Short mmCIF file of C-alpha atoms and ligand atoms in Angstrom, two decimals:
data_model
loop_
_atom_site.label_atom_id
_atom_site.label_comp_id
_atom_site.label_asym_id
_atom_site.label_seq_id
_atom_site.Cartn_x
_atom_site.Cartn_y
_atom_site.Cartn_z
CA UNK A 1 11.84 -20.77 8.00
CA UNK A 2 9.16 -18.12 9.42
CA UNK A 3 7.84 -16.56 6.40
CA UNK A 4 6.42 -12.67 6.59
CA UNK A 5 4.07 -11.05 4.95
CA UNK A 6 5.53 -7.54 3.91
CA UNK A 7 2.72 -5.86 2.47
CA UNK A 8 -0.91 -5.98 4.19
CA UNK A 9 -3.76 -3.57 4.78
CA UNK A 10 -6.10 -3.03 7.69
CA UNK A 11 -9.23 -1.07 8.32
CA UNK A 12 -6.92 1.81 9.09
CA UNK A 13 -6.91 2.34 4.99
CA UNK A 14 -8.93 0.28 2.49
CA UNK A 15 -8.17 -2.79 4.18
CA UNK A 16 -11.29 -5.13 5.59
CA UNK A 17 -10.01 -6.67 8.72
CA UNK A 18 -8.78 -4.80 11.70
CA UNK A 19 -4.65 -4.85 12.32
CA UNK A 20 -5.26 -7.43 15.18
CA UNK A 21 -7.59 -9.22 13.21
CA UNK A 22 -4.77 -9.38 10.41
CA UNK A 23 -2.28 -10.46 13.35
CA UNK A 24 -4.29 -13.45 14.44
CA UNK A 25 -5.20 -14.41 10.44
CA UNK A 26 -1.36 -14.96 9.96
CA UNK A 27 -0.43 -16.42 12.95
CA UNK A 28 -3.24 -19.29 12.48
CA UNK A 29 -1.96 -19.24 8.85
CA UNK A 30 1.61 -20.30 10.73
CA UNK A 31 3.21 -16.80 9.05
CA UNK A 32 6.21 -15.82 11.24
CA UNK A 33 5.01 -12.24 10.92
CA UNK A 34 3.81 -9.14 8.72
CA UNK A 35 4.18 -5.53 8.12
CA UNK A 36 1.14 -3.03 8.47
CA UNK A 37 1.52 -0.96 5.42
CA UNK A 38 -1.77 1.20 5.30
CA UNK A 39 -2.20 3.78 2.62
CA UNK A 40 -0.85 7.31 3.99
CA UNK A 41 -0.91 6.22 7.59
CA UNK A 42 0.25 4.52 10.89
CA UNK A 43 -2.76 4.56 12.92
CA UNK A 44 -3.43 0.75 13.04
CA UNK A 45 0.33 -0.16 14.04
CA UNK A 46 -0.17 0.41 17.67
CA UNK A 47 -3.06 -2.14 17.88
CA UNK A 48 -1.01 -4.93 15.42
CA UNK A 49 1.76 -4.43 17.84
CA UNK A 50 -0.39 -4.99 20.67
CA UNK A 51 -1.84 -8.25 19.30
CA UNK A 52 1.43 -8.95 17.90
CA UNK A 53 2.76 -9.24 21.57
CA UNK A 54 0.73 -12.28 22.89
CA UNK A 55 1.61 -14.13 20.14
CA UNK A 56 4.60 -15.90 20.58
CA UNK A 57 7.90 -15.60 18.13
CA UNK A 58 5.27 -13.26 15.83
CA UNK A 59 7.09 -10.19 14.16
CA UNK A 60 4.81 -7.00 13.86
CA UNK A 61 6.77 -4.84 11.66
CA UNK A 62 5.45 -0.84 11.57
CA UNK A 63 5.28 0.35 8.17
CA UNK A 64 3.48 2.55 5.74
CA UNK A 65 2.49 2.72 2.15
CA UNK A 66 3.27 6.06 0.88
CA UNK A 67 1.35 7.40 -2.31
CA UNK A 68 3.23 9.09 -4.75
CA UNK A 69 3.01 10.70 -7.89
CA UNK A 70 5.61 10.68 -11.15
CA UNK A 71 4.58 11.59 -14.69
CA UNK A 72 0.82 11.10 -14.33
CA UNK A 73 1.82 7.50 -12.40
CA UNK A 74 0.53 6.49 -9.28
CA UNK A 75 4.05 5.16 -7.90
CA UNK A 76 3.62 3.29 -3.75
CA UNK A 77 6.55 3.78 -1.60
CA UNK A 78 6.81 1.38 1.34
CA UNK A 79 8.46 1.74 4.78
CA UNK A 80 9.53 -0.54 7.45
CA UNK A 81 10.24 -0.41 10.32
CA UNK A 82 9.51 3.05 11.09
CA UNK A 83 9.14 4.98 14.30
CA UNK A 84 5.37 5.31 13.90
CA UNK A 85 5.33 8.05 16.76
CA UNK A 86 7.59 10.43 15.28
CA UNK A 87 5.04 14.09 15.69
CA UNK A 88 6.96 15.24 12.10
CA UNK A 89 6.25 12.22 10.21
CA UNK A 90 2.76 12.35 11.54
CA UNK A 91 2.02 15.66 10.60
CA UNK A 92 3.59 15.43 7.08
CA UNK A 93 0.59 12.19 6.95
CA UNK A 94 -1.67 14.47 8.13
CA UNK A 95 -0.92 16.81 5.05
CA UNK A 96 -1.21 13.58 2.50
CA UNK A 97 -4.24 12.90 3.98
CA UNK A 98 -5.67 15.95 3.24
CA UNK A 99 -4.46 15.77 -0.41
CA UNK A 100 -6.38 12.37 -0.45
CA UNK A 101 -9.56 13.85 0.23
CA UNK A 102 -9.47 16.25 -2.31
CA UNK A 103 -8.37 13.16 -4.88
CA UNK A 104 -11.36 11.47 -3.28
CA UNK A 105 -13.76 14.11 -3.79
CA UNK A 106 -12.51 14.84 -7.69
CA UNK A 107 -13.71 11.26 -8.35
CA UNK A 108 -16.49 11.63 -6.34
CA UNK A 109 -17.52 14.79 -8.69
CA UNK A 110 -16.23 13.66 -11.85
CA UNK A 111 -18.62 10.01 -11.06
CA UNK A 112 -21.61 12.84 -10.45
CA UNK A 113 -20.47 14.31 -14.06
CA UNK A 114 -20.88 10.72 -15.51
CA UNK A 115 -25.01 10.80 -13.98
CA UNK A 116 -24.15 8.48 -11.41
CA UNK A 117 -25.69 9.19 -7.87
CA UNK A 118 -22.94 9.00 -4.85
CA UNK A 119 -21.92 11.33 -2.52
CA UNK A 120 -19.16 11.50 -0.53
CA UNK A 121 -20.75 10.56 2.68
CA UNK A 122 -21.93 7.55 1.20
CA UNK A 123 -18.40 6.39 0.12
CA UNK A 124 -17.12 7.77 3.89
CA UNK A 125 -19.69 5.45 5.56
CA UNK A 126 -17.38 2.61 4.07
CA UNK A 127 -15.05 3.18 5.92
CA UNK A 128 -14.41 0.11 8.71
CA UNK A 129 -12.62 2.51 10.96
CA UNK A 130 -13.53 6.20 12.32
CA UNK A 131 -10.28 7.07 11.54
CA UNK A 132 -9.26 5.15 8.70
CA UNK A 133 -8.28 6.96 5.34
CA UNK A 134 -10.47 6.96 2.70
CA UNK A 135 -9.28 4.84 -0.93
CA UNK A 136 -10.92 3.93 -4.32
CA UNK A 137 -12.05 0.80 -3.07
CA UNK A 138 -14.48 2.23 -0.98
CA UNK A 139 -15.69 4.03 -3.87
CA UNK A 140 -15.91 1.29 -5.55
CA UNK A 141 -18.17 -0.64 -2.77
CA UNK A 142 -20.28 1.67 -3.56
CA UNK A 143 -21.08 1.59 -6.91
CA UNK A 144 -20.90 -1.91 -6.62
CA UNK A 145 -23.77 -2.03 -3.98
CA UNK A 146 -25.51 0.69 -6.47
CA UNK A 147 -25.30 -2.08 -9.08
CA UNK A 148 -23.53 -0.01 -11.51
CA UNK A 149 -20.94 -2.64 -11.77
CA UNK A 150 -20.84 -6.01 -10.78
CA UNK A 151 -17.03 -6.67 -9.73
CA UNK A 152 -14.80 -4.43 -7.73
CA UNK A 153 -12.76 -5.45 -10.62
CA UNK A 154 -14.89 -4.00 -12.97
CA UNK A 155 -15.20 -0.48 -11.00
CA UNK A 156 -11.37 -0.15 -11.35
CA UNK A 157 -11.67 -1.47 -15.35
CA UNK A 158 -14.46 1.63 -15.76
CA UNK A 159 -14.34 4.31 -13.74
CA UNK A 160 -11.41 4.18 -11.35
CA UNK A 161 -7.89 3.00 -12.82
CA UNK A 162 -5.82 5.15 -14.27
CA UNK A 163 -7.02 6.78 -17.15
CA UNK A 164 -10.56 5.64 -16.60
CA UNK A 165 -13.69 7.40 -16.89
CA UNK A 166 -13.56 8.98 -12.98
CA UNK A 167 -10.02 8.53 -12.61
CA UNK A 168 -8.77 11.54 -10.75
CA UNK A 169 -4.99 13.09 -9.68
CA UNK A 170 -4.33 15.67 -7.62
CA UNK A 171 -0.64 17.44 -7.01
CA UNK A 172 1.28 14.84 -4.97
CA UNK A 173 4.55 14.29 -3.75
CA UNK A 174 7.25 12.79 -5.76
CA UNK A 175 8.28 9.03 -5.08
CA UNK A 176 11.80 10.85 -4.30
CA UNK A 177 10.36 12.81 -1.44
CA UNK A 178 8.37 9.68 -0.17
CA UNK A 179 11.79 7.78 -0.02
CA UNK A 180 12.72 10.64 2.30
CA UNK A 181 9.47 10.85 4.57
CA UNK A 182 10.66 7.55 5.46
CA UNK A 183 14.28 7.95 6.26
CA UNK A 184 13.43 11.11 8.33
CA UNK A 185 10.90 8.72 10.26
CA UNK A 186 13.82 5.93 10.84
CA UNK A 187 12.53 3.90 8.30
CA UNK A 188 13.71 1.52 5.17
CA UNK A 189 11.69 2.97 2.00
CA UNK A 190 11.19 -0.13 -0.62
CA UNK A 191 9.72 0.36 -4.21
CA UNK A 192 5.81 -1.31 -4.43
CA UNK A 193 4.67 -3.70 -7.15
CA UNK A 194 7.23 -2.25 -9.65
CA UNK A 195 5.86 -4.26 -12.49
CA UNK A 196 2.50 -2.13 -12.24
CA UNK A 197 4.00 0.62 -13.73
CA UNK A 198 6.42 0.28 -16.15
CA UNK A 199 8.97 2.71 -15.10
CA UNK A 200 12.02 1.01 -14.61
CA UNK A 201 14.05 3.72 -14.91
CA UNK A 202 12.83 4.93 -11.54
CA UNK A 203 14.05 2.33 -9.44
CA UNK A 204 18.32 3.23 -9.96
CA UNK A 205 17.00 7.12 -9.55
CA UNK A 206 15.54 6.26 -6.24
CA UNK A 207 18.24 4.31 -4.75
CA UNK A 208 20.35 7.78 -5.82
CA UNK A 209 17.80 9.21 -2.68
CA UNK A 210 17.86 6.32 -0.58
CA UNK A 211 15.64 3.42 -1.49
CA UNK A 212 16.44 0.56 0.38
CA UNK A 213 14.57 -2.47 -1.43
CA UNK A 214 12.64 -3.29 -4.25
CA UNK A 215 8.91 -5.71 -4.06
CA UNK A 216 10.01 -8.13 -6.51
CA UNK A 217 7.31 -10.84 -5.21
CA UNK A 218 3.78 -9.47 -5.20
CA UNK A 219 0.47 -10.74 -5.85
CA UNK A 220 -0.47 -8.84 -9.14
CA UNK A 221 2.95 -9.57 -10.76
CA UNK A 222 3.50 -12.44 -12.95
CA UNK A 223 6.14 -14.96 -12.68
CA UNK A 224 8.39 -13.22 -15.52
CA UNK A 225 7.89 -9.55 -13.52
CA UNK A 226 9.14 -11.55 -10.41
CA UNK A 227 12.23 -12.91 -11.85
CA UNK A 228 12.81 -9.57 -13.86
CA UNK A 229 12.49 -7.43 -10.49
CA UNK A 230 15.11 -10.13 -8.72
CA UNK A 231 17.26 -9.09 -11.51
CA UNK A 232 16.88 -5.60 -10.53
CA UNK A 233 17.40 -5.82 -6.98
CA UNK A 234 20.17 -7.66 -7.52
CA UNK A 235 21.83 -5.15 -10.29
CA UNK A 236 20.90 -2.10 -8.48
CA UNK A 237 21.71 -3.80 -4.87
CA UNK A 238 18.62 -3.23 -3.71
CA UNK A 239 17.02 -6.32 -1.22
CA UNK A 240 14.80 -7.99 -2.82
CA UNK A 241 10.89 -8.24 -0.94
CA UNK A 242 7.23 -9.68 -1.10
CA UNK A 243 4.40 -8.99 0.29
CA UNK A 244 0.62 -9.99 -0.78
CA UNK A 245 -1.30 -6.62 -0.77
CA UNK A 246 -3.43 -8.72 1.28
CA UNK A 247 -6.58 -6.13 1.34
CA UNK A 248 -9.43 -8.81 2.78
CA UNK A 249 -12.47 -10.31 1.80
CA UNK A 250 -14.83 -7.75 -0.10
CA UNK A 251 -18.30 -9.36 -1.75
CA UNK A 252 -16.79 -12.79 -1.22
CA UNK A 253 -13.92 -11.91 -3.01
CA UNK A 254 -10.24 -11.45 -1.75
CA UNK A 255 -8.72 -8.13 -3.16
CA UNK A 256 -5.58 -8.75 -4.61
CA UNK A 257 -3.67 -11.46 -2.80
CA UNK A 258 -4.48 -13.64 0.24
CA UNK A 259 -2.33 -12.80 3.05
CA UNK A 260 0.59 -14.82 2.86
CA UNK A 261 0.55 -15.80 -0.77
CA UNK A 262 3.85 -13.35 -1.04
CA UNK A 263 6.50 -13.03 1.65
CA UNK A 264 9.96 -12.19 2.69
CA UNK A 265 12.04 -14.81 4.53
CA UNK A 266 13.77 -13.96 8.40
CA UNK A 267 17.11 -13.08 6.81
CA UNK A 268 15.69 -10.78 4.16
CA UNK A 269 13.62 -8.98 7.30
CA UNK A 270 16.44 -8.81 9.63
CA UNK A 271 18.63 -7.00 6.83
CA UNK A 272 16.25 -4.61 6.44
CA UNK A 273 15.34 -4.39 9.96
CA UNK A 274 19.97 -3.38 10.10
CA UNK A 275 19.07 -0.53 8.13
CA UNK A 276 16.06 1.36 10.52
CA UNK A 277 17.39 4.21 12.96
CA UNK A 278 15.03 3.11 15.61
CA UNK A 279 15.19 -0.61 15.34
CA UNK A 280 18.41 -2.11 14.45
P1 AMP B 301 -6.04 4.80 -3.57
O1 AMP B 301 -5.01 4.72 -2.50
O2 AMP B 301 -7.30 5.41 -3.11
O3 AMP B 301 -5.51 5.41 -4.84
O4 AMP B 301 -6.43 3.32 -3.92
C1 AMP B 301 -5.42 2.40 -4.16
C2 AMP B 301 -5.96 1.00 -4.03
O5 AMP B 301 -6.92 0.78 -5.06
C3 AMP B 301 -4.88 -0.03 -4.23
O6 AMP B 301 -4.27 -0.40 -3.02
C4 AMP B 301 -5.65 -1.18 -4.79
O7 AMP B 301 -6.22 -1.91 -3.73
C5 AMP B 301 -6.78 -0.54 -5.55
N1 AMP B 301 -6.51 -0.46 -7.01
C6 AMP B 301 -5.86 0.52 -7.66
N2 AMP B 301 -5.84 0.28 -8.99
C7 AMP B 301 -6.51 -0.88 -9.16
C8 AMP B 301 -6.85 -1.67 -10.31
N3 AMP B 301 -6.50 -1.31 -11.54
N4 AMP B 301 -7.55 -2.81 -10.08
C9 AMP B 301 -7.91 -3.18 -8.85
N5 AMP B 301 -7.62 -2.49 -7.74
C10 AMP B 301 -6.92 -1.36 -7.89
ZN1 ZN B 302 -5.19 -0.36 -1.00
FE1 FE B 303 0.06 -0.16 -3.65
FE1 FE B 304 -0.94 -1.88 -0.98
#
């Protein structure tokens, strides 16, 4: 059965390869499809569509990753199968995207604070797309090629996870109103890598908005978080996804999972594919 990827990023976020070049990756790989689900935007559906389409029996599925915040947690909603044209749900991107920045630039500062030398143009110049959206890992290409650290890894571990020297929050939406940016777009909102933040108790409030799935199967969860989060799904009646967080190759390392190392099955897609406005 034609597995897909439900969780990839493209140089339209912090992802390395372009959306077609992620199309072509998974269709040598002999992946039956994924979902673009950039960081706080749709701008690289369009072009994995377009490759998408001389590929034959390939599923391109439009999504998002939406960031979120809940008690001082950075909580990622997804979407699929969204109607990535919809002028409200771009301009309600348009105002995360400006909330990013300012994150951005508090980290920027608060690295300056620390006596390291970065600006923000240098972390904007690594950016693989003019119109991509800026993330930490571009920050943290940076300090890497600075030699401050020696791992991405290691710029997360120091400076940029949560709670770390740089880290950074701005105000932010709640993973409630994400859930609804989605439905108002058409889409199916599904709960990211749920055993990164230990906040179980969100997942039954969010279905009371609307959530649709949980990411049970993802690349940074362990084999006991991906049997837990079935458990979940299953008591909460939520469907059950996967996805690798495929983010590329970055100083010969791939960033969280390689594409296809987590996936959904056809039947799993195709329920969730009943529940979008514009697609079912
Ligand atoms: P941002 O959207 O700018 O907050 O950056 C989020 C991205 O940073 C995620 O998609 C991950 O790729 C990466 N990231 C966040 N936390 C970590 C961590 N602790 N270790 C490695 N990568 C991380
Ligand atoms: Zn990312
Ligand atoms: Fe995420
Ligand atoms: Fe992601």
């Amino acid at each position: 059965m034609a597995n897909i990827d439900m969780h990839t990023h493209s140089t339209a976020s912090d992802g390395v390869n372009s959306p077609a070049q992620n199309v072509r990756l998974a269709a040598e790989k002999g992946l039956g499809g994924l979902a673009v689900t950039d960081h706080d935007t749709v701008s690289g559906v369009s072009e994995a569509l377009g490759e998408a389409a001389s590929h034959s029996n390939f599923l391109c599925i439009p999504g998002i990753e939406i960031s979120t915040l809940d008690n001082g947690h950075d909580i990622h909603v997804l979407g699929y199968f969204i109607d990535h044209e919809n002028a409200e749900f771009l301009s309600k991107l348009e105002e995360l995207r400006t909330v990013r920045n300012k994150r951005n630039e508090k980290i920027v500062k608060n690295l300056q604070e620390l006596g390291i030398s970065i600006t923000m143009e240098e972390v904007t110049a690594k950016r693989k797309s003019s119109s991509g959206n800026i993330g930490r890992p571009h920050i943290a290409e940076v300090l890497m090629e600075k030699g401050i650290i020696s791992s991405l890894r290691e710029a997360f571990d120091k400076y940029l996870g949560k709670g770390k020297l740089a880290y950074a929050i701005t105000e932010r939406i709640s993973p409630a109103e994400g859930v609804k940016i989605i439905l108002d777009a058409g889409g199916v909102p599904v709960l990211a890598h749920p055993g990164l933040y230990d906040q179980d108790e969100l997942i039954p409030q969010l279905k009371e908005h609307g959530l649709a799935g949980l990411e049970a199967y993802h690349s940074d969860h362990s084999a006991e978080q991906e049997v837990h989060y079935r458990n979940l799904a299953e008591r909460y009646q939520l469907i059950p996804t996967g996805g690798s967080d495929y983010h590329g190759v970055r100083n010969g390392k791939v960033f969280h999972g390689d594409l296809g190392n987590r996936y959904s099955d056809l039947i799993t897609v195709e329920k969730l594919k009943s529940l979008s406005i514009k697609y079912r």
